[in-house]
Coordinates of C-alpha atoms in Angstrom, one line a residue:
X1 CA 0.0 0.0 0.0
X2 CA 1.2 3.6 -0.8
X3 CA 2.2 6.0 1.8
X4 CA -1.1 8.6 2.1
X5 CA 1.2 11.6 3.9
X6 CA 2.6 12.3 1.1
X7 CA -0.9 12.7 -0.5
X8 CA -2.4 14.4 2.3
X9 CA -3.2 18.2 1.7
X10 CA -2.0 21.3 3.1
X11 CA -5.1 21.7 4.5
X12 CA -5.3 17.9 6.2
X13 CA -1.6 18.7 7.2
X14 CA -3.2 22.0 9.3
X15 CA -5.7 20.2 11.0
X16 CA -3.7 17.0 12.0
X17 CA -1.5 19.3 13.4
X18 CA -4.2 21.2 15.0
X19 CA -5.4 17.9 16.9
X20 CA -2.1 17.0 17.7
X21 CA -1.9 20.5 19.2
X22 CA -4.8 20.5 21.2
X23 CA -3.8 16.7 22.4
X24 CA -0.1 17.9 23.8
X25 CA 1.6 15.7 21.6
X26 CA 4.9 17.6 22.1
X27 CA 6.4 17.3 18.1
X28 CA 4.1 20.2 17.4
X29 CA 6.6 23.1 17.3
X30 CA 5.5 24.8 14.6
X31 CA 1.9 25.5 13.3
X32 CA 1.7 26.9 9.6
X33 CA -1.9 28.2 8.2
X34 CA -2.9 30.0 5.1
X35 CA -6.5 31.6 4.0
X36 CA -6.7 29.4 0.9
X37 CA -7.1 26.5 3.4
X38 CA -10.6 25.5 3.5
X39 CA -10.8 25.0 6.7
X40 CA -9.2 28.6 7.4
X41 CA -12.2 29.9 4.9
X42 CA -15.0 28.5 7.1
X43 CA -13.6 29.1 10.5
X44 CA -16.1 31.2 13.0
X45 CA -15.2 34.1 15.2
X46 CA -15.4 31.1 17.9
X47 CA -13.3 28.8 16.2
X48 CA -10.6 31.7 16.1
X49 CA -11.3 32.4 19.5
X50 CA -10.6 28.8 20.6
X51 CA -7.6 28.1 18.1
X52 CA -6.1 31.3 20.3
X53 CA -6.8 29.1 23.3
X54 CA -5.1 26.1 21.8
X55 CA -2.3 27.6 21.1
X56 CA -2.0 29.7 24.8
X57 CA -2.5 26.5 26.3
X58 CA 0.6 24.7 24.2
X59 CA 4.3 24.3 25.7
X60 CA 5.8 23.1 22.4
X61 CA 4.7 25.5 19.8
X62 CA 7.3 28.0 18.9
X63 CA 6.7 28.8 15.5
X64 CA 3.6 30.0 14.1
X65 CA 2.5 31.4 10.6
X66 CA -0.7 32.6 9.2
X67 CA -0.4 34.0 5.9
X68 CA -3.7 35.7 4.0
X69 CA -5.7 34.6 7.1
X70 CA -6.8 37.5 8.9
X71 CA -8.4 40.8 8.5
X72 CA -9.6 43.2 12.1
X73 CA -12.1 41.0 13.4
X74 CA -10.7 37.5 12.6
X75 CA -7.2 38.5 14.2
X76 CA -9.2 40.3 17.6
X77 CA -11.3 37.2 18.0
X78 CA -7.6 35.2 17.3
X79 CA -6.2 37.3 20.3
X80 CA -9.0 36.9 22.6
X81 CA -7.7 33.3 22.6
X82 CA -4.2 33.6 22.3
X83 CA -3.6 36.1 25.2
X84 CA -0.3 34.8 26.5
X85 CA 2.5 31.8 25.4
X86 CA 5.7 30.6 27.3
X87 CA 7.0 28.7 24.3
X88 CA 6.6 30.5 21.2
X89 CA 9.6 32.1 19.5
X90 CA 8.5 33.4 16.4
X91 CA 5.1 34.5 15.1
X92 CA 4.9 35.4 11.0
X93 CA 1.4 37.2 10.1
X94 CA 2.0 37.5 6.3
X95 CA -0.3 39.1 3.6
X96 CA -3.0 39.6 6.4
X97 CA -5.6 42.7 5.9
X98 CA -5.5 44.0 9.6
X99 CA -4.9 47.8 10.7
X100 CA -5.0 49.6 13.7
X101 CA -7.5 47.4 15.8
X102 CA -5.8 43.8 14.5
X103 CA -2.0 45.2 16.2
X104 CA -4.1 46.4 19.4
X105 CA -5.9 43.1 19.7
X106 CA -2.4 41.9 20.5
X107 CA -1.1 43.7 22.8
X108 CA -1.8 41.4 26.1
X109 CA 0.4 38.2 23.8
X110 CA 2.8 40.4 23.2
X111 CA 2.7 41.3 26.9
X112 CA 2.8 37.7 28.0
X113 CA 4.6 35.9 25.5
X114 CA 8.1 36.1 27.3
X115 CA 10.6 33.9 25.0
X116 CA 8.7 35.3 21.7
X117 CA 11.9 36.5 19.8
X118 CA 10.5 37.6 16.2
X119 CA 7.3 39.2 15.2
X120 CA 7.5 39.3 11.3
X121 CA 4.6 41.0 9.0

């Protein structure tokens, strides 16, 4: 039989990860997302809100990237979630559509994430 991970689509690859995240398994280190993701496409202000919590609540991420996933309200219900992190080193937010109110929705992370070395837009 032929190996299916190699198959398996960006988008499976996300939410495996995701699980894996939300079960501790501690080879989760980095967490990468984009908005052509279907799964990104459908998610609901709670489902942003609660992948914030999953990732707060992770010692083993460090590395996260979201690229084309967030405008304002997406990225404040993200950071209502994700409000602090011990582990995370790096955080990339790339071709994103926030302004003003997406940067202050993540202030209390940026407050509480204490080994976060690089913030890149």
């Amino acid at each position: 039989s032929s190996s299916t991970s190699s198959e398996e689509s960006d988008d499976d690859k996300f939410l495996d990860n995701l699980q894996r995240l939300r079960d501790n398994d501690p080879t989760v280190t980095r967490l990468v997302a984009d908005g052509s993701f279907e799964c990104i496409q459908y998610m609901t202000d709670d489902d942003w809100e609660q992948l914030g919590r999953d990732i707060s609540n992770s010692n083993c991420l460090q590395h996260i990237e979201f690229s084309s996933c967030f405008d304002d309200h997406k990225m404040t219900f993200f950071f209502r979630g994700l409000t602090r992190s011990s582990s995370i080193r790096s955080l990339g937010l790339f071709r994103n559509e926030f302004g003003f109110n997406g940067i202050q929705s993540m202030v209390p992370f940026l407050q509480n994430a204490n080994n976060l070395l690089t913030l890149d837009f």
